[in-house]
């Protein structure tokens, strides 16, 4: 199944394996994917003398990853093709102590301190670009903590399970049978959810090194990266705290408006941002969730989930924005069960079905056009009097025979039967008439909201939560700056955020030179 070029790449990846690995396969003779699975794993095993396979008769289709004859806690119920091929490769590398995705010691200690035996299952689609992040994060946790077991499950092969669990979006992560997450997520967010469910043994806090910095940036997107680089170029001691490097950028498939870069992807740009920061003496702390910021004279004390503290005289907030929620009854309950945010990942679950897109901006209309190619019908609801999307997108949507548009429409409730979405309740803002439309799925596409809630008690924000800044990115608090989508700066664009990050760093340096940060 692997062509010669890919086999050569795999040989290179596994060239330095130090332990022996066994892919322990259990598959029924009559399973339709039996040959596909065995051929794939045989080809992989042929690329390294440290990898063997063992074929056993079983009731379904699954395989376990063993290291030096010991179970690693990692299991696959799938043929790991598509995007999940990299998940299998990384699982072996990570078990061998290799791979650049390992979290730092503090985050590993948080994983090790999770209480009890934890059984995790992640349902994926082989075409989903978000699924590998979740599957790979849980595999890492299983490697770090022997009390954690994780299986990656292909929903297409195990359709009965998907139906019984009411899954209508991937990745869908279950912890001991309970849905704990649906959709894209990074290592830190998933760890936060496991800690909330299972708790931690004491102590969690690790004795840390010096955590005092001249400049500390919260946020690892374009604004945060730019601020870090410009600050480091001034010879300052700089650190970045981020849930994930790249931020919202990582959720963008194609990027064609960063000047001088004709085309790139969100994943590549995020990797380039990190590489550029690391080309300078910038300390990066990923998978961090900031819980509180204290002001102590000229010092700003940042408290991170898990007990870490950081101190700085110059704080730059570059936390960006996240997808807005409707905040109506039924939304939270049915996320992953009919409520979705990514048409690329979750659209295939609604093939031949009737779905709604809430939001008439560019993202909403683009989603509606994509979904119209696979769904029987797509209904767009826009709150305002007119669609906000570019005219070329509106014209394309209106040319499609299986779409309809309702403007002046306020979503008041997402209706379900307790297991999944069954419809949407919408009020006409002109007439006041309210109606319920039967639906199979709802894609929420109503733009972004500033990620500023943790700072609202100390920083001045506007009515929609954006941090108010002056022309030099200064906030109302001396020594605290903000840049990018989290601020009042108009036009939320990558290139603008980069410029704003640079401006915030230069403003902080200027204040330092004038003795305002001592």
mmCIF file of C-alpha atoms in Angstrom, residues 22-29 31 33-45 51-66 74-80 88:
data_model
loop_
_atom_site.group_PDB
_atom_site.id
_atom_site.type_symbol
_atom_site.label_atom_id
_atom_site.label_comp_id
_atom_site.label_asym_id
_atom_site.label_seq_id
_atom_site.Cartn_x
_atom_site.Cartn_y
_atom_site.Cartn_z
ATOM 1 C CA UNK A 22 4.857 -4.868 17.994
ATOM 2 C CA UNK A 23 1.666 -4.026 16.127
ATOM 3 C CA UNK A 24 -0.650 -6.622 17.659
ATOM 4 C CA UNK A 25 -3.560 -7.077 15.241
ATOM 5 C CA UNK A 26 -6.951 -8.634 16.051
ATOM 6 C CA UNK A 27 -9.211 -8.919 13.024
ATOM 7 C CA UNK A 28 -12.031 -11.129 11.812
ATOM 8 C CA UNK A 29 -11.310 -13.231 8.735
ATOM 9 C CA UNK A 31 -13.851 -8.178 7.824
ATOM 10 C CA UNK A 33 -10.933 -4.029 5.697
ATOM 11 C CA UNK A 34 -8.786 -6.961 6.860
ATOM 12 C CA UNK A 35 -6.460 -7.041 3.843
ATOM 13 C CA UNK A 36 -6.151 -3.261 3.713
ATOM 14 C CA UNK A 37 -5.073 -3.117 7.375
ATOM 15 C CA UNK A 38 -2.625 -6.010 7.250
ATOM 16 C CA UNK A 39 -1.010 -4.798 4.032
ATOM 17 C CA UNK A 40 -0.541 -1.302 5.455
ATOM 18 C CA UNK A 41 1.010 -2.508 8.706
ATOM 19 C CA UNK A 42 3.186 -5.073 6.917
ATOM 20 C CA UNK A 43 4.531 -2.326 4.673
ATOM 21 C CA UNK A 44 5.255 -0.159 7.705
ATOM 22 C CA UNK A 45 6.984 -3.007 9.541
ATOM 23 C CA UNK A 51 8.863 -3.073 14.165
ATOM 24 C CA UNK A 52 7.033 -6.394 13.934
ATOM 25 C CA UNK A 53 3.403 -7.358 13.419
ATOM 26 C CA UNK A 54 1.415 -10.218 14.903
ATOM 27 C CA UNK A 55 -1.866 -11.278 13.315
ATOM 28 C CA UNK A 56 -4.556 -12.737 15.578
ATOM 29 C CA UNK A 57 -8.132 -13.731 14.950
ATOM 30 C CA UNK A 58 -10.604 -11.352 16.537
ATOM 31 C CA UNK A 59 -14.261 -10.344 16.383
ATOM 32 C CA UNK A 60 -13.713 -7.011 14.638
ATOM 33 C CA UNK A 61 -10.763 -4.920 13.494
ATOM 34 C CA UNK A 62 -8.224 -3.367 15.867
ATOM 35 C CA UNK A 63 -4.569 -3.355 16.806
ATOM 36 C CA UNK A 64 -2.493 -2.455 19.846
ATOM 37 C CA UNK A 65 0.926 -0.826 20.036
ATOM 38 C CA UNK A 66 3.377 -2.719 22.257
ATOM 39 C CA UNK A 74 -2.454 2.979 22.605
ATOM 40 C CA UNK A 75 -4.998 1.213 20.444
ATOM 41 C CA UNK A 76 -6.357 1.782 16.937
ATOM 42 C CA UNK A 77 -9.726 0.546 15.706
ATOM 43 C CA UNK A 78 -9.219 1.595 12.137
ATOM 44 C CA UNK A 79 -7.039 1.377 9.070
ATOM 45 C CA UNK A 80 -4.776 4.388 9.762
ATOM 46 C CA UNK A 88 0.444 6.046 13.979
#
